[in-house]
PDB file of C-alpha atoms in Angstrom:
ATOM      1  CA  MET A 372       0.021  -0.124   0.079  1.00 86.00           C
ATOM      2  CA  SER A 373       1.186   3.651  -0.345  1.00 94.00           C
ATOM      3  CA  ARG A 374       2.670   5.204   2.401  1.00 97.00           C
ATOM      4  CA  TRP A 375       2.430   8.824   0.854  1.00 98.00           C
ATOM      5  CA  ASP A 376      -1.304   8.295   0.640  1.00 98.00           C
ATOM      6  CA  ASP A 377      -1.336   7.563   4.448  1.00 98.00           C
ATOM      7  CA  VAL A 378       0.695  10.614   5.299  1.00 98.00           C
ATOM      8  CA  TYR A 379      -1.372  12.806   2.915  1.00 98.00           C
ATOM      9  CA  ILE A 380      -4.815  11.727   3.978  1.00 98.00           C
ATOM     10  CA  GLY A 381      -3.592  12.091   7.671  1.00 98.00           C
ATOM     11  CA  LEU A 382      -2.501  15.779   7.225  1.00 98.00           C
ATOM     12  CA  CYS A 383      -6.104  16.336   5.227  1.00 98.00           C
ATOM     13  CA  LYS A 384      -7.921  14.930   8.310  1.00 98.00           C
ATOM     14  CA  LYS A 385      -5.962  16.970  10.683  1.00 98.00           C
ATOM     15  CA  ILE A 386      -6.471  20.441   8.632  1.00 98.00           C
ATOM     16  CA  LEU A 387     -10.191  19.469   8.645  1.00 98.00           C
ATOM     17  CA  GLU A 388     -10.355  18.433  12.444  1.00 98.00           C
ATOM     18  CA  GLU A 389      -7.766  21.074  13.738  1.00 98.00           C
ATOM     19  CA  GLY A 390      -7.465  23.829  11.524  1.00 98.00           C
ATOM     20  CA  HIS A 391      -8.646  27.496  11.655  1.00 98.00           C
ATOM     21  CA  GLU A 392     -10.751  29.392   8.799  1.00 98.00           C
ATOM     22  CA  VAL A 393      -8.754  32.489   7.969  1.00 98.00           C
ATOM     23  CA  GLU A 394      -8.996  35.153   5.360  1.00 97.00           C
ATOM     24  CA  ASN A 395      -6.118  35.663   2.615  1.00 95.00           C
ATOM     25  CA  ARG A 396      -5.348  37.775  -0.379  1.00 92.00           C
ATOM     26  CA  THR A 397      -7.386  35.574  -2.589  1.00 93.00           C
ATOM     27  CA  GLY A 398     -10.698  36.359  -1.434  1.00 93.00           C
ATOM     28  CA  VAL A 399     -11.520  32.595  -0.803  1.00 96.00           C
ATOM     29  CA  ASN A 400     -10.950  31.605   2.832  1.00 98.00           C
ATOM     30  CA  THR A 401      -8.594  28.681   3.810  1.00 98.00           C
ATOM     31  CA  ILE A 402      -8.577  26.143   6.746  1.00 98.00           C
ATOM     32  CA  LYS A 403      -5.095  26.082   7.943  1.00 98.00           C
ATOM     33  CA  ILE A 404      -2.587  24.544  10.341  1.00 98.00           C
ATOM     34  CA  PRO A 405       0.640  26.416  10.947  1.00 98.00           C
ATOM     35  CA  SER A 406       2.863  23.611  10.096  1.00 98.00           C
ATOM     36  CA  PHE A 407       3.386  20.047   9.038  1.00 98.00           C
ATOM     37  CA  HIS A 408       6.427  17.809   8.420  1.00 98.00           C
ATOM     38  CA  PHE A 409       6.844  14.399   7.014  1.00 98.00           C
ATOM     39  CA  SER A 410       9.476  12.014   5.620  1.00 98.00           C
ATOM     40  CA  LEU A 411       9.375   9.383   2.793  1.00 98.00           C
ATOM     41  CA  ASP A 412      11.928   6.916   1.539  1.00 98.00           C
ATOM     42  CA  VAL A 413      11.765   7.437  -2.243  1.00 98.00           C
ATOM     43  CA  GLY A 414      14.442   4.613  -2.687  1.00 97.00           C
ATOM     44  CA  LYS A 415      11.880   2.018  -1.069  1.00 98.00           C
ATOM     45  CA  GLU A 416       8.551   3.714  -2.648  1.00 98.00           C
ATOM     46  CA  PHE A 417       7.970   6.257  -5.148  1.00 98.00           C
ATOM     47  CA  PRO A 418       5.381   8.742  -3.914  1.00 98.00           C
ATOM     48  CA  ILE A 419       2.301   9.419  -5.930  1.00 98.00           C
ATOM     49  CA  LEU A 420      -1.200   9.538  -4.728  1.00 98.00           C
ATOM     50  CA  THR A 421      -3.460   6.567  -5.454  1.00 98.00           C
ATOM     51  CA  THR A 422      -6.568   7.858  -3.775  1.00 98.00           C
ATOM     52  CA  LYS A 423      -6.796  10.332  -6.573  1.00 98.00           C
ATOM     53  CA  GLN A 424      -5.229  10.391 -10.254  1.00 98.00           C
ATOM     54  CA  LEU A 425      -2.462  12.577 -10.481  1.00 97.00           C
ATOM     55  CA  PHE A 426      -1.094  13.243 -13.884  1.00 96.00           C
ATOM     56  CA  ILE A 427       2.525  12.821 -13.790  1.00 97.00           C
ATOM     57  CA  ARG A 428       3.334  14.214 -17.258  1.00 98.00           C
ATOM     58  CA  GLN A 429       2.278  17.663 -16.218  1.00 98.00           C
ATOM     59  CA  ALA A 430       4.022  17.441 -12.981  1.00 98.00           C
ATOM     60  CA  VAL A 431       7.248  16.487 -14.268  1.00 98.00           C
ATOM     61  CA  LEU A 432       7.052  19.018 -17.291  1.00 98.00           C
ATOM     62  CA  GLU A 433       6.453  21.755 -14.575  1.00 98.00           C
ATOM     63  CA  MET A 434       9.501  20.725 -12.640  1.00 98.00           C
ATOM     64  CA  LEU A 435      11.570  20.231 -15.711  1.00 98.00           C
ATOM     65  CA  TRP A 436      10.322  23.940 -16.698  1.00 98.00           C
ATOM     66  CA  ILE A 437      11.908  25.335 -13.687  1.00 98.00           C
ATOM     67  CA  TYR A 438      15.132  23.167 -13.224  1.00 98.00           C
ATOM     68  CA  GLN A 439      16.069  21.992 -16.615  1.00 98.00           C
ATOM     69  CA  ALA A 440      14.675  24.869 -18.927  1.00 98.00           C
ATOM     70  CA  GLN A 441      15.102  27.138 -16.378  1.00 98.00           C
ATOM     71  CA  SER A 442      12.166  29.275 -17.865  1.00 98.00           C
ATOM     72  CA  ASN A 443       9.781  31.656 -16.423  1.00 98.00           C
ATOM     73  CA  ASP A 444       7.957  31.771 -19.798  1.00 98.00           C
ATOM     74  CA  VAL A 445       4.603  30.252 -19.557  1.00 98.00           C
ATOM     75  CA  ARG A 446       4.342  29.565 -23.332  1.00 98.00           C
ATOM     76  CA  TRP A 447       6.897  26.794 -22.722  1.00 98.00           C
ATOM     77  CA  LEU A 448       4.340  24.993 -20.587  1.00 98.00           C
ATOM     78  CA  GLN A 449       1.485  25.706 -22.752  1.00 98.00           C
ATOM     79  CA  GLU A 450       3.206  24.406 -26.045  1.00 98.00           C
ATOM     80  CA  ARG A 451       3.209  21.107 -24.036  1.00 98.00           C
ATOM     81  CA  ASN A 452      -0.352  21.372 -22.884  1.00 97.00           C
ATOM     82  CA  VAL A 453       0.394  22.297 -19.533  1.00 98.00           C
ATOM     83  CA  HIS A 454      -1.756  25.190 -18.286  1.00 97.00           C
ATOM     84  CA  ILE A 455      -1.361  25.232 -14.568  1.00 96.00           C
ATOM     85  CA  TRP A 456       0.398  28.614 -14.482  1.00 98.00           C
ATOM     86  CA  ASP A 457      -2.004  30.244 -16.981  1.00 97.00           C
ATOM     87  CA  LYS A 458      -3.759  32.346 -14.430  1.00 96.00           C
ATOM     88  CA  TRP A 459      -0.376  33.932 -13.545  1.00 97.00           C
ATOM     89  CA  MET A 460       0.802  34.839 -16.743  1.00 98.00           C
ATOM     90  CA  ILE A 461       1.864  38.513 -17.435  1.00 98.00           C
ATOM     91  CA  ASN A 462      -0.224  39.684 -20.458  1.00 97.00           C
ATOM     92  CA  GLU A 463       0.991  41.653 -23.587  1.00 96.00           C
ATOM     93  CA  ASN A 464       0.358  44.845 -21.753  1.00 96.00           C
ATOM     94  CA  GLY A 465       2.613  44.020 -18.795  1.00 97.00           C
ATOM     95  CA  ASP A 466      -0.378  43.254 -16.454  1.00 97.00           C
ATOM     96  CA  TRP A 467      -1.143  40.350 -14.331  1.00 97.00           C
ATOM     97  CA  LEU A 468      -5.042  40.366 -14.202  1.00 96.00           C
ATOM     98  CA  ASP A 469      -7.705  39.098 -12.005  1.00 93.00           C
ATOM     99  CA  GLU A 470      -9.230  36.385 -13.991  1.00 90.00           C
ATOM    100  CA  ASN A 471     -12.822  37.166 -12.591  1.00 88.00           C
ATOM    101  CA  THR A 472     -12.936  40.955 -12.860  1.00 93.00           C
ATOM    102  CA  GLY A 473      -9.997  41.735 -15.342  1.00 94.00           C
ATOM    103  CA  ARG A 474      -8.565  44.142 -12.858  1.00 95.00           C
ATOM    104  CA  VAL A 475      -4.895  44.818 -12.822  1.00 96.00           C
ATOM    105  CA  LEU A 476      -3.475  43.080  -9.812  1.00 94.00           C
ATOM    106  CA  LYS A 477       0.108  44.153 -10.685  1.00 95.00           C
ATOM    107  CA  HIS A 478       1.969  45.861 -13.525  1.00 97.00           C
ATOM    108  CA  PHE A 479       5.250  44.765 -14.779  1.00 97.00           C
ATOM    109  CA  ASP A 480       7.971  45.936 -17.067  1.00 96.00           C
ATOM    110  CA  PRO A 481       6.741  44.749 -20.615  1.00 92.00           C
ATOM    111  CA  LYS A 482      10.136  42.631 -20.932  1.00 96.00           C
ATOM    112  CA  TYR A 483       8.330  40.186 -18.630  1.00 98.00           C
ATOM    113  CA  VAL A 484       5.352  39.582 -21.095  1.00 98.00           C
ATOM    114  CA  HIS A 485       4.141  35.989 -21.241  1.00 98.00           C
ATOM    115  CA  THR A 486       6.173  35.255 -18.005  1.00 98.00           C
ATOM    116  CA  ILE A 487       5.406  34.909 -14.238  1.00 98.00           C
ATOM    117  CA  GLY A 488       8.421  37.475 -13.674  1.00 98.00           C
ATOM    118  CA  THR A 489      11.464  37.031 -11.477  1.00 98.00           C
ATOM    119  CA  ALA A 490      10.346  33.769  -9.928  1.00 98.00           C
ATOM    120  CA  TYR A 491      11.191  30.022 -10.147  1.00 98.00           C
ATOM    121  CA  GLY A 492      13.090  29.143 -13.357  1.00 98.00           C
ATOM    122  CA  TYR A 493      14.384  32.608 -13.761  1.00 98.00           C
ATOM    123  CA  ILE A 494      15.989  32.524 -10.410  1.00 98.00           C
ATOM    124  CA  VAL A 495      17.564  28.836 -11.131  1.00 98.00           C
ATOM    125  CA  ARG A 496      19.254  30.272 -14.340  1.00 98.00           C
ATOM    126  CA  LYS A 497      20.201  33.796 -12.881  1.00 98.00           C
ATOM    127  CA  TYR A 498      22.086  32.146 -10.033  1.00 98.00           C
ATOM    128  CA  HIS A 499      23.177  28.681 -11.764  1.00 98.00           C
ATOM    129  CA  LEU A 500      21.382  26.906  -8.990  1.00 98.00           C
ATOM    130  CA  ILE A 501      21.036  23.391 -10.506  1.00 98.00           C
ATOM    131  CA  ASP A 502      24.574  23.594 -12.193  1.00 98.00           C
ATOM    132  CA  LYS A 503      26.137  24.290  -8.906  1.00 98.00           C
ATOM    133  CA  LEU A 504      24.088  21.629  -7.124  1.00 98.00           C
ATOM    134  CA  ILE A 505      25.217  19.087  -9.756  1.00 98.00           C
ATOM    135  CA  ASP A 506      28.757  20.049  -9.669  1.00 98.00           C
ATOM    136  CA  SER A 507      28.754  19.680  -5.992  1.00 98.00           C
ATOM    137  CA  LEU A 508      27.208  16.331  -6.012  1.00 98.00           C
ATOM    138  CA  ARG A 509      29.488  14.866  -8.638  1.00 98.00           C
ATOM    139  CA  ASN A 510      32.795  16.458  -7.026  1.00 98.00           C
ATOM    140  CA  ASP A 511      32.213  16.837  -3.181  1.00 97.00           C
ATOM    141  CA  PRO A 512      29.833  14.411  -1.869  1.00 96.00           C
ATOM    142  CA  GLU A 513      30.602  15.479   1.878  1.00 96.00           C
ATOM    143  CA  ASP A 514      29.662  19.077   0.958  1.00 97.00           C
ATOM    144  CA  ARG A 515      27.139  20.596   3.610  1.00 97.00           C
ATOM    145  CA  ARG A 516      26.323  23.735   1.837  1.00 97.00           C
ATOM    146  CA  ARG A 517      23.927  22.441  -0.865  1.00 98.00           C
ATOM    147  CA  VAL A 518      21.052  24.939  -0.290  1.00 98.00           C
ATOM    148  CA  VAL A 519      18.991  25.579  -3.327  1.00 98.00           C
ATOM    149  CA  SER A 520      17.083  28.821  -2.495  1.00 98.00           C
ATOM    150  CA  LEU A 521      14.214  30.011  -4.842  1.00 98.00           C
ATOM    151  CA  TRP A 522      13.746  32.930  -2.484  1.00 98.00           C
ATOM    152  CA  GLN A 523      15.959  35.929  -3.338  1.00 98.00           C
ATOM    153  CA  ASP A 524      14.792  39.184  -1.763  1.00 97.00           C
ATOM    154  CA  CYS A 525      16.120  41.284  -4.642  1.00 97.00           C
ATOM    155  CA  GLU A 526      13.806  39.312  -7.067  1.00 98.00           C
ATOM    156  CA  LEU A 527      10.539  39.365  -5.269  1.00 97.00           C
ATOM    157  CA  ASP A 528       9.097  42.758  -6.319  1.00 96.00           C
ATOM    158  CA  ASN A 529       9.103  41.620  -9.964  1.00 97.00           C
ATOM    159  CA  ALA A 530       7.794  38.098  -9.396  1.00 98.00           C
ATOM    160  CA  VAL A 531       4.196  37.590  -9.907  1.00 97.00           C
ATOM    161  CA  LEU A 532       3.914  34.895  -7.182  1.00 95.00           C
ATOM    162  CA  PRO A 533       6.999  34.380  -4.964  1.00 95.00           C
ATOM    163  CA  SER A 534       8.080  30.787  -4.852  1.00 97.00           C
ATOM    164  CA  CYS A 535       5.773  28.639  -2.511  1.00 97.00           C
ATOM    165  CA  VAL A 536       8.145  25.653  -2.598  1.00 98.00           C
ATOM    166  CA  TRP A 537      11.122  28.122  -2.057  1.00 98.00           C
ATOM    167  CA  SER A 538      13.951  26.037  -0.604  1.00 98.00           C
ATOM    168  CA  SER A 539      15.802  22.510  -0.940  1.00 98.00           C
ATOM    169  CA  GLU A 540      18.754  21.075   0.979  1.00 98.00           C
ATOM    170  CA  TRP A 541      20.838  18.110  -0.415  1.00 98.00           C
ATOM    171  CA  ASP A 542      23.015  15.699   1.005  1.00 98.00           C
ATOM    172  CA  VAL A 543      24.741  12.115   0.326  1.00 98.00           C
ATOM    173  CA  THR A 544      24.534   9.614   3.193  1.00 98.00           C
ATOM    174  CA  ASP A 545      25.806   5.893   2.512  1.00 98.00           C
ATOM    175  CA  GLY A 546      25.759   6.408  -1.239  1.00 98.00           C
ATOM    176  CA  LYS A 547      22.179   7.672  -1.101  1.00 98.00           C
ATOM    177  CA  LEU A 548      20.988  11.127  -2.372  1.00 98.00           C
ATOM    178  CA  ASN A 549      18.560  12.899   0.230  1.00 98.00           C
ATOM    179  CA  VAL A 550      16.622  16.038   0.141  1.00 99.00           C
ATOM    180  CA  LEU A 551      14.894  18.209   2.630  1.00 98.00           C
ATOM    181  CA  VAL A 552      12.363  20.577   0.762  1.00 98.00           C
ATOM    182  CA  HIS A 553      10.842  23.747   2.490  1.00 98.00           C
ATOM    183  CA  GLN A 554       7.179  25.105   1.471  1.00 98.00           C
ATOM    184  CA  ARG A 555       6.141  28.660   2.906  1.00 98.00           C
ATOM    185  CA  SER A 556       2.564  28.199   1.570  1.00 98.00           C
ATOM    186  CA  CYS A 557       0.803  24.805   0.546  1.00 98.00           C
ATOM    187  CA  ASP A 558      -2.437  24.218  -1.123  1.00 98.00           C
ATOM    188  CA  VAL A 559      -3.090  20.681   0.024  1.00 98.00           C
ATOM    189  CA  PRO A 560      -5.503  19.442  -2.471  1.00 98.00           C
ATOM    190  CA  LEU A 561      -3.784  20.740  -5.703  1.00 97.00           C
ATOM    191  CA  GLY A 562      -0.254  21.747  -4.963  1.00 97.00           C
ATOM    192  CA  LEU A 563       1.228  19.324  -2.576  1.00 98.00           C
ATOM    193  CA  PRO A 564       0.545  16.205  -4.649  1.00 98.00           C
ATOM    194  CA  PHE A 565       2.206  17.638  -7.615  1.00 97.00           C
ATOM    195  CA  ASN A 566       5.110  19.096  -5.496  1.00 98.00           C
ATOM    196  CA  VAL A 567       5.923  15.869  -3.743  1.00 98.00           C
ATOM    197  CA  THR A 568       5.985  13.895  -6.846  1.00 98.00           C
ATOM    198  CA  GLN A 569       7.981  16.389  -8.660  1.00 98.00           C
ATOM    199  CA  TYR A 570      10.682  16.525  -6.044  1.00 98.00           C
ATOM    200  CA  ALA A 571      10.617  12.719  -6.031  1.00 98.00           C
ATOM    201  CA  VAL A 572      11.252  12.648  -9.597  1.00 99.00           C
ATOM    202  CA  LEU A 573      13.947  15.293  -9.250  1.00 99.00           C
ATOM    203  CA  LEU A 574      15.634  13.297  -6.698  1.00 99.00           C
ATOM    204  CA  CYS A 575      15.802  10.227  -8.867  1.00 99.00           C
ATOM    205  CA  MET A 576      17.147  11.934 -11.826  1.00 99.00           C
ATOM    206  CA  LEU A 577      20.099  13.660  -9.908  1.00 99.00           C
ATOM    207  CA  ALA A 578      20.851  10.488  -8.182  1.00 98.00           C
ATOM    208  CA  GLN A 579      21.016   8.788 -11.614  1.00 98.00           C
ATOM    209  CA  VAL A 580      23.147  11.357 -13.396  1.00 98.00           C
ATOM    210  CA  CYS A 581      25.245  11.870 -10.229  1.00 98.00           C
ATOM    211  CA  GLY A 582      25.935   8.289  -9.365  1.00 98.00           C
ATOM    212  CA  TYR A 583      23.958   7.500  -6.469  1.00 98.00           C
ATOM    213  CA  GLU A 584      20.925   5.652  -5.099  1.00 98.00           C
ATOM    214  CA  PRO A 585      17.593   7.585  -4.230  1.00 98.00           C
ATOM    215  CA  GLY A 586      17.277   8.429  -0.484  1.00 98.00           C
ATOM    216  CA  THR A 587      14.927  10.254   1.744  1.00 98.00           C
ATOM    217  CA  LEU A 588      12.573  12.961   0.628  1.00 99.00           C
ATOM    218  CA  ASP A 589      11.880  15.002   3.864  1.00 98.00           C
ATOM    219  CA  TRP A 590       9.112  17.904   3.851  1.00 98.00           C
ATOM    220  CA  SER A 591       8.613  20.939   5.931  1.00 98.00           C
ATOM    221  CA  ILE A 592       5.195  22.966   5.501  1.00 98.00           C
ATOM    222  CA  LYS A 593       4.313  26.357   6.836  1.00 98.00           C
ATOM    223  CA  ASP A 594       0.741  27.246   6.555  1.00 98.00           C
ATOM    224  CA  ALA A 595      -0.881  23.866   5.158  1.00 98.00           C
ATOM    225  CA  HIS A 596      -4.262  24.817   4.186  1.00 98.00           C
ATOM    226  CA  ILE A 597      -7.485  23.731   2.152  1.00 98.00           C
ATOM    227  CA  TYR A 598      -9.492  26.457   0.575  1.00 98.00           C
ATOM    228  CA  VAL A 599     -13.145  26.113   1.467  1.00 98.00           C
ATOM    229  CA  ASN A 600     -14.176  25.663  -1.940  1.00 98.00           C
ATOM    230  CA  GLN A 601     -12.075  22.147  -1.980  1.00 98.00           C
ATOM    231  CA  VAL A 602     -13.480  20.697   1.134  1.00 98.00           C
ATOM    232  CA  ASP A 603     -16.040  18.542  -0.676  1.00 98.00           C
ATOM    233  CA  GLY A 604     -13.360  17.074  -3.020  1.00 98.00           C
ATOM    234  CA  ILE A 605     -10.953  16.442   0.217  1.00 98.00           C
ATOM    235  CA  LYS A 606     -13.899  14.661   2.026  1.00 98.00           C
ATOM    236  CA  GLU A 607     -14.453  12.446  -1.165  1.00 98.00           C
ATOM    237  CA  GLN A 608     -10.758  11.451  -1.055  1.00 98.00           C
ATOM    238  CA  ILE A 609     -10.929  10.849   2.764  1.00 98.00           C
ATOM    239  CA  ARG A 610     -13.941   8.682   1.967  1.00 98.00           C
ATOM    240  CA  ARG A 611     -12.147   6.621  -0.495  1.00 98.00           C
ATOM    241  CA  TYR A 612      -9.233   6.166   1.795  1.00 98.00           C
ATOM    242  CA  ASP A 613     -11.462   5.192   4.762  1.00 98.00           C
ATOM    243  CA  GLU A 614     -13.508   2.435   2.779  1.00 98.00           C
ATOM    244  CA  ASN A 615     -10.537   1.235   0.690  1.00 96.00           C
ATOM    245  CA  GLY A 616      -7.205   1.950   1.837  1.00 97.00           C
ATOM    246  CA  SER A 617      -4.780   2.827  -0.659  1.00 97.00           C
ATOM    247  CA  LEU A 618      -3.513   1.134  -3.594  1.00 98.00           C
ATOM    248  CA  PRO A 619      -0.033  -0.359  -4.332  1.00 97.00           C
ATOM    249  CA  ALA A 620       2.711   2.412  -4.994  1.00 97.00           C
ATOM    250  CA  PRO A 621       3.966   2.373  -8.505  1.00 98.00           C
ATOM    251  CA  LYS A 622       7.390   2.175  -9.743  1.00 98.00           C
ATOM    252  CA  LEU A 623       9.086   5.096 -11.411  1.00 98.00           C
ATOM    253  CA  TRP A 624      11.081   4.077 -14.694  1.00 98.00           C
ATOM    254  CA  LEU A 625      13.701   6.456 -15.804  1.00 98.00           C
ATOM    255  CA  ASN A 626      15.821   6.179 -19.236  1.00 98.00           C
ATOM    256  CA  PRO A 627      18.947   4.371 -17.696  1.00 98.00           C
ATOM    257  CA  GLU A 628      20.808   5.787 -20.768  1.00 98.00           C
ATOM    258  CA  ILE A 629      20.586   9.368 -19.570  1.00 98.00           C
ATOM    259  CA  LYS A 630      23.741  10.422 -17.581  1.00 98.00           C
ATOM    260  CA  ASP A 631      23.173  13.976 -17.952  1.00 98.00           C
ATOM    261  CA  PHE A 632      20.510  15.899 -16.303  1.00 98.00           C
ATOM    262  CA  TYR A 633      20.034  18.220 -19.387  1.00 98.00           C
ATOM    263  CA  ASP A 634      19.343  15.137 -21.720  1.00 98.00           C
ATOM    264  CA  PHE A 635      16.066  13.959 -20.139  1.00 98.00           C
ATOM    265  CA  ASP A 636      13.372  14.738 -22.727  1.00 98.00           C
ATOM    266  CA  SER A 637      11.324  17.569 -21.937  1.00 98.00           C
ATOM    267  CA  GLY A 638       9.122  17.394 -24.925  1.00 98.00           C
ATOM    268  CA  THR A 639       5.448  16.582 -25.038  1.00 96.00           C
ATOM    269  CA  LYS A 640       6.065  13.007 -24.883  1.00 95.00           C
ATOM    270  CA  LEU A 641       8.377  13.000 -21.925  1.00 98.00           C
ATOM    271  CA  SER A 642       9.895   9.975 -23.269  1.00 98.00           C
ATOM    272  CA  ASP A 643      12.469   9.204 -20.713  1.00 98.00           C
ATOM    273  CA  VAL A 644      10.112   8.902 -17.659  1.00 98.00           C
ATOM    274  CA  ARG A 645       7.086   6.821 -16.912  1.00 97.00           C
ATOM    275  CA  LEU A 646       5.093   4.982 -14.281  1.00 98.00           C
ATOM    276  CA  GLU A 647       4.760   1.385 -14.213  1.00 98.00           C
ATOM    277  CA  GLY A 648       1.692  -0.149 -12.489  1.00 98.00           C
ATOM    278  CA  TYR A 649       0.082   3.209 -11.494  1.00 98.00           C
ATOM    279  CA  GLU A 650      -3.438   2.174 -10.130  1.00 98.00           C
ATOM    280  CA  HIS A 651      -5.519   4.943  -8.714  1.00 98.00           C
ATOM    281  CA  MET A 652      -8.987   5.762  -7.833  1.00 98.00           C
ATOM    282  CA  GLY A 653      -9.987   8.169 -10.411  1.00 98.00           C
ATOM    283  CA  LYS A 654      -9.950  11.966 -10.996  1.00 98.00           C
ATOM    284  CA  ILE A 655     -11.071  14.450  -8.402  1.00 98.00           C
ATOM    285  CA  SER A 656     -11.788  18.226  -9.494  1.00 96.00           C
ATOM    286  CA  PHE A 657     -10.542  20.732  -7.203  1.00 96.00           C
ATOM    287  CA  ALA A 658     -11.089  24.577  -7.625  1.00 92.00           C
ATOM    288  CA  LEU A 659      -7.622  26.485  -8.543  1.00 92.00           C
ATOM    289  CA  THR A 660      -7.526  29.822  -6.672  1.00 94.00           C
ATOM    290  CA  GLN A 661      -5.722  32.733  -7.950  1.00 92.00           C
TER     291      GLN A 661
END
């Protein structure tokens, strides 16, 4: 059975049972708890939810957009039929608009048109974050300074949405690559399932190209929340779990011929990545709040 489903459903129950309803910048209230922490052994079990369907192609392509393409251009995703950032794209006038009212939420320098501004992949490219990480993993296994930070104060004013998953710390222990991920704000129904699977894939990719085995994925959340318009969907997912448990975790297959992180296919077919034996209980639709 899937340990990730066990952890995830436990978090959802905790939020619904112990959380506080609060207002936030979006205008849609959330039910939140202040923090949550968990650990998964990716070397033993690949984490992807089975109590609902998760579309791994979209999840992995978003991760590669950030760390391989190192792009902030939303069109890169749209060309691959991935639309999770459409609501945050700066338009031709340099404006980020409220999707419901058309009101200008923020105006940007026109050079940032079609992008999300100075966030995520922009920061990875500007500060050479993935290249420094790979160089350290290959040449200095005992390095204790492998902090990859997507939170750069000087870039925040020109970002549409400052990075939610904002930092990761990497170490090698006993031949295994491990990562600790920090998330400042967590949309549990929509964001967290994508994020955990994404970083598990990134962990496995980096382990493969740097000569290690996949190890642990530790996760630290500040402000774990469920939007009030997502509660019914989460209750359905909890019902599935309570009645049926979880299904067996699938296996992640990466093309073993790939020895360079930049060689993993990031095209529409994502041919170097696939899941084997992925069983799930079907799709659940959740509102995406801008």
